[in-house]
Coordinates of C-alpha atoms in Angstrom, one line a residue:
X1 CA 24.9 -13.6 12.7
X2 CA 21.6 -13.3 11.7
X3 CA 22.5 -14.3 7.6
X4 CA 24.9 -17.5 9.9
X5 CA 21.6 -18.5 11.7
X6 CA 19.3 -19.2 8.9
X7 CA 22.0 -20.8 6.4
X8 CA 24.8 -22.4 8.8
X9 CA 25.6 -24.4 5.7
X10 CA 27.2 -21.7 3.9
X11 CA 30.0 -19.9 4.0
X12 CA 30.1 -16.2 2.3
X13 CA 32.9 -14.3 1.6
X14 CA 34.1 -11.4 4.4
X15 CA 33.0 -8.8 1.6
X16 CA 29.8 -10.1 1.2
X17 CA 28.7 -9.5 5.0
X18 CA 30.6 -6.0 4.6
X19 CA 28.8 -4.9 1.8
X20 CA 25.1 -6.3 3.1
X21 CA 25.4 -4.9 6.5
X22 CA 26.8 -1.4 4.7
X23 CA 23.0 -1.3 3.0
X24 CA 21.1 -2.6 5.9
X25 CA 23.1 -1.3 8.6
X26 CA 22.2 -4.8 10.6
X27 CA 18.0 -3.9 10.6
X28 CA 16.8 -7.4 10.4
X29 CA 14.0 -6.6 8.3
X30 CA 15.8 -5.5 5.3
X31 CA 18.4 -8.4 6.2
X32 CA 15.4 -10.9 6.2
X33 CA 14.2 -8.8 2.5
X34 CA 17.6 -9.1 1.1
X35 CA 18.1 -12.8 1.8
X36 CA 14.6 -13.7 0.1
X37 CA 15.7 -11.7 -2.9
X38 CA 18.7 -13.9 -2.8
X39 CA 16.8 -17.2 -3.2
X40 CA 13.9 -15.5 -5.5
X41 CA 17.4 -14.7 -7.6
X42 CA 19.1 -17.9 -7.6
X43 CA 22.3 -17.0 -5.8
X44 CA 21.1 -18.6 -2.6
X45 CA 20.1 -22.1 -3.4
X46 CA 19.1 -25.5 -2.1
X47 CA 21.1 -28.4 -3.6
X48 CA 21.7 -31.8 -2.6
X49 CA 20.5 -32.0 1.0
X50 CA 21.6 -28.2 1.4
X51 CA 21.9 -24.8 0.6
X52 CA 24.7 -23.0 -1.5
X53 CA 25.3 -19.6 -2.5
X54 CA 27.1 -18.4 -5.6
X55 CA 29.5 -15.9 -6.0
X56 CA 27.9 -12.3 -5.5
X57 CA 28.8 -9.1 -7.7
X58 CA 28.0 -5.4 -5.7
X59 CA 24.8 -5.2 -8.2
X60 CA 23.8 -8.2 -7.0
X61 CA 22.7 -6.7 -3.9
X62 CA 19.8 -4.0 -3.4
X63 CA 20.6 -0.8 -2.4
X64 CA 17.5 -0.3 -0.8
X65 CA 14.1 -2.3 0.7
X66 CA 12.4 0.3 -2.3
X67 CA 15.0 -1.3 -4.7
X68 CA 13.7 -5.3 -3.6
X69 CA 10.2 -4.6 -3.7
X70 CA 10.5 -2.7 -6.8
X71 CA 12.9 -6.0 -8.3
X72 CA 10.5 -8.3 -6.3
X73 CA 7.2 -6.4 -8.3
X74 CA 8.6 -6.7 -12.0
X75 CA 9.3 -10.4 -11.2
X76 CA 5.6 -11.3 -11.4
X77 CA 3.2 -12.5 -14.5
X78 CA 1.7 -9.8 -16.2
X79 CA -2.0 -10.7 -14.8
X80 CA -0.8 -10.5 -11.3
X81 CA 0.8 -7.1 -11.8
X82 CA -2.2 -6.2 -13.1
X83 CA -4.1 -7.3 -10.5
X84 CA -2.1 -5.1 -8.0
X85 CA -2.0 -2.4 -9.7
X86 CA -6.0 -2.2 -9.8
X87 CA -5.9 -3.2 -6.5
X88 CA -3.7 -0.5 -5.2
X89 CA -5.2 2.5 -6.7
X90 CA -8.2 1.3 -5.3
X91 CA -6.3 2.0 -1.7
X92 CA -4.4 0.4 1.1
X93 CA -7.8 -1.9 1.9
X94 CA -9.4 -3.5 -0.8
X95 CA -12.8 -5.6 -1.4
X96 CA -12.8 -8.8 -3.3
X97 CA -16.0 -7.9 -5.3
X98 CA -15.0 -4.1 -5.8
X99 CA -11.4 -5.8 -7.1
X100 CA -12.8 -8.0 -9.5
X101 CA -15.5 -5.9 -10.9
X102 CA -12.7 -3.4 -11.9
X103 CA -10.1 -6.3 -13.3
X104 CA -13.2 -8.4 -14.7
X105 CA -12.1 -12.0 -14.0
X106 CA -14.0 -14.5 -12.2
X107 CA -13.6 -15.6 -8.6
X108 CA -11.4 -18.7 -9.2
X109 CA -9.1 -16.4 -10.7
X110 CA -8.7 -13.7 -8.7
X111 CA -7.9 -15.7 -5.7
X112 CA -5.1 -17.7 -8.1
X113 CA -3.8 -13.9 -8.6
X114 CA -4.2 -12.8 -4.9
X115 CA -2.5 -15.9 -3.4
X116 CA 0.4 -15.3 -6.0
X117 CA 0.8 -11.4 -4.5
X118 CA 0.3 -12.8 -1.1
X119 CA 3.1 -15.7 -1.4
X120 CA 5.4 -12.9 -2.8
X121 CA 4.9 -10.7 1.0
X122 CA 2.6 -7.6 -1.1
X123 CA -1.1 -8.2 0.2
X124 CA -2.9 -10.2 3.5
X125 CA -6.4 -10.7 4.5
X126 CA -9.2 -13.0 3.3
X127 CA -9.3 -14.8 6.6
X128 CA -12.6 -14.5 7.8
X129 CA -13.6 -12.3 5.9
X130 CA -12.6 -13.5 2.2
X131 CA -14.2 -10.1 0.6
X132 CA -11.5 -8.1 2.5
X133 CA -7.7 -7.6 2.2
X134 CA -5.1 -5.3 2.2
X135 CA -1.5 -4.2 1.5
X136 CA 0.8 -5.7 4.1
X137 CA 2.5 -2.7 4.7
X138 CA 2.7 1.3 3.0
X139 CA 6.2 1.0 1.2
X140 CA 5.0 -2.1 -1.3
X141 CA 2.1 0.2 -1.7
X142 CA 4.0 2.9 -2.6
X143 CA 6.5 1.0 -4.9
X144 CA 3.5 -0.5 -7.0
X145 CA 1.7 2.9 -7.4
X146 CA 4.5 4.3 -8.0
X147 CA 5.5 1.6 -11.3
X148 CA 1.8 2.6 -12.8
X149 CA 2.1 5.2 -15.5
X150 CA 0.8 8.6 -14.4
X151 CA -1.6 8.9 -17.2
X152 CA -2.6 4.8 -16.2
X153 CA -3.2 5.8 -13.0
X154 CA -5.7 8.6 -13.8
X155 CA -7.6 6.7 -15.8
X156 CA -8.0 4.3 -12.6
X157 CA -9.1 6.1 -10.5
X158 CA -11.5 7.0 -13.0
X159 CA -12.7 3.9 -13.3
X160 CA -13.1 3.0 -9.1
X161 CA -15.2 6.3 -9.4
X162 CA -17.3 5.2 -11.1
X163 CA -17.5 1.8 -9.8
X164 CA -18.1 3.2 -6.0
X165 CA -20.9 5.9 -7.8
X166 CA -22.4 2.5 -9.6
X167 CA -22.5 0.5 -6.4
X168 CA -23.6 2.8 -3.7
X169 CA -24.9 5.8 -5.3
X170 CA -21.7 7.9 -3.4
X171 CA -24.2 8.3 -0.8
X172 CA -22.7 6.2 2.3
X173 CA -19.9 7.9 4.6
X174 CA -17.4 5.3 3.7
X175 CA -18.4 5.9 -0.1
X176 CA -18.0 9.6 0.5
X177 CA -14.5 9.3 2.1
X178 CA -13.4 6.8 -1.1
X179 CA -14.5 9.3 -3.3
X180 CA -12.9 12.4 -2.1
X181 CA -10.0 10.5 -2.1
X182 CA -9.6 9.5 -5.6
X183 CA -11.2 13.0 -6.7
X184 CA -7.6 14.5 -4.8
X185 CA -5.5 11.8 -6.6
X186 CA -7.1 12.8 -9.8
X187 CA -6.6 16.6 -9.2
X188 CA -10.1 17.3 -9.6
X189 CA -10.4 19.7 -7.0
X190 CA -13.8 21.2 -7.9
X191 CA -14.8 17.7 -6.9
X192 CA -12.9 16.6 -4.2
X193 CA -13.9 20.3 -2.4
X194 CA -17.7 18.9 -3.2
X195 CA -17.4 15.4 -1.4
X196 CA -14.8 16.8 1.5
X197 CA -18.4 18.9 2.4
X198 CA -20.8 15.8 1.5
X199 CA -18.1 14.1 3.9
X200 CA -17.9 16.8 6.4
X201 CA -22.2 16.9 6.3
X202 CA -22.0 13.4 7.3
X203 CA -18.8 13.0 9.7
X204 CA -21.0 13.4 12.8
X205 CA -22.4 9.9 12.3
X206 CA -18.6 8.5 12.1
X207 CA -16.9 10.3 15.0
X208 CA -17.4 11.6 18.2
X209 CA -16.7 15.4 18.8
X210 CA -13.2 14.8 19.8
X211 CA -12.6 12.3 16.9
X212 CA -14.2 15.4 14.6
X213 CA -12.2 17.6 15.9
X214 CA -9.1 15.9 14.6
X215 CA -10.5 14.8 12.1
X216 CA -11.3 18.4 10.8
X217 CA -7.6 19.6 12.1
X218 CA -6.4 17.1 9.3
X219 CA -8.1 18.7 6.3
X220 CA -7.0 21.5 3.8
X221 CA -7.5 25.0 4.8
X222 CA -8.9 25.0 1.8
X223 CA -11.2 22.2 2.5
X224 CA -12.0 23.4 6.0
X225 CA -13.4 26.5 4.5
X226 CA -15.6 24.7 2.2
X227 CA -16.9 21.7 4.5
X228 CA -17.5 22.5 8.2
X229 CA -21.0 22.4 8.2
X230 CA -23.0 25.5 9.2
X231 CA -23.9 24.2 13.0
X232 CA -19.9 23.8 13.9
X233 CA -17.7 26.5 14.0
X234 CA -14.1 25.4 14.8
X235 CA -12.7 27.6 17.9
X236 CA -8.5 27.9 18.0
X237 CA -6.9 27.8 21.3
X238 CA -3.6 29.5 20.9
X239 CA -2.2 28.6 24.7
X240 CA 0.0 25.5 25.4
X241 CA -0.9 22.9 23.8
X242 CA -4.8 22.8 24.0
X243 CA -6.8 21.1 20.6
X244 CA -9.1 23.0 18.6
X245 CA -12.9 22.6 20.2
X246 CA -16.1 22.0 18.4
X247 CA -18.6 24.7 19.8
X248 CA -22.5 24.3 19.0
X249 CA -23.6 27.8 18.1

């Protein structure tokens, strides 16, 4: 019904609605995925006052929304890919001058590439504030990362290191947090335990002692151990279903 609604003009065959309804199982999003595919692909097109569609083979059709955005991703120019793929090792929200410092292009150019990733459903943002977007939602993030080779990737996050230590000095909270992040992804745990305890020396001025306390429930026994800060001790309650406390000694 839903594929009938937005193209009354054509007419698929029985097997076609079998076999996209057997991937989707009717979830409109993926239906809504799977039908842009189809036009990005050519067998849904607009002809002559109308739209057609051509005849449609099984591997025609994604067998996943991983499978689109992955098809979707390897579609794009080389510079856009690029783009993204700085862009997401960078994380889920991204600044415009933190972006191009680590692509080195120019303004006008970057916003070419961004609208390009935006008009293709990967990234939002730049309304009113044009230094800040983001990934639309976590599976195109995940599908991108995941297309970067592993060694690639390292040497990425390498380089936002850098850029964040160059910019800020690592000093701020929000600096701190970016840092212990990409430090994990790197598997430098040496220093990601150091900036989980700058972070954790620091947290106090981000959250209030219930926000802490989940916060700190979050972490790494591991990191737990290393970053509580000598003033906090965390006390378990073991009965029902009552959160750790933060306890001033």
């Amino acid at each position: 019904k839903l594929i009938s609604s937005i193209f009354p003009q054509i007419e698929p065959s029985a097997e076609f609605y079998q076999s996209v309804y057997e991937i989707t199982e009717g979830d409109p999003l993926f239906i809504e995925e799977i039908l842009k595919h189809f036009i990005e692909s050519g067998i849904i097109f607009f002809k002559e006052e109308q739209w057609h569609i051509r005849e449609v083979h099984k591997e025609d059709i994604p067998s996943s929304l991983e499978d689109i955005l992955q098809r979707r991703f390897r579609k794009l120019d080389p510079e856009t890919k690029e783009m993204l793929a700085q862009a997401v090792v960078i994380g889920k929200n991204f600044q415009l001058d933190m972006l191009r410092q680590a692509v080195k292009k120019d303004y006008s150019c970057l916003f070419e590439l961004i609208d390009r990733a935006r008009k293709k459903g990967f990234i939002g943002g730049g309304g009113r504030d044009i230094n800040k977007f983001n990934f639309l939602n976590p599976l195109s993030q995940k599908v991108i990362y995941n297309e970067i080779d592993p060694s690639r990737r390292l040497g990425l996050h390498h380089k936002v290191t850098q850029l964040i230590e160059n910019n800020s000095g690592g000093d701020s909270p929000a600096s701190l947090e970016d840092l212990t992040y990409h430090y994990e992804k790197m598997g430098d745990m040496p220093k990601f335990a150091e900036y989980k305890k700058k972070l954790s020396e620091n947290v106090s001025s981000l959250f209030n002692p219930e926000e802490l306390t989940a916060y700190l429930e979050g972490l790494t026994d591991e990191v737990v151990k290393q970053a509580v800060p000598a003033g906090v001790r965390i006390k378990k309650v073991e009965k029902g279903i009552e959160k750790e406390k933060i306890e001033e000694l």
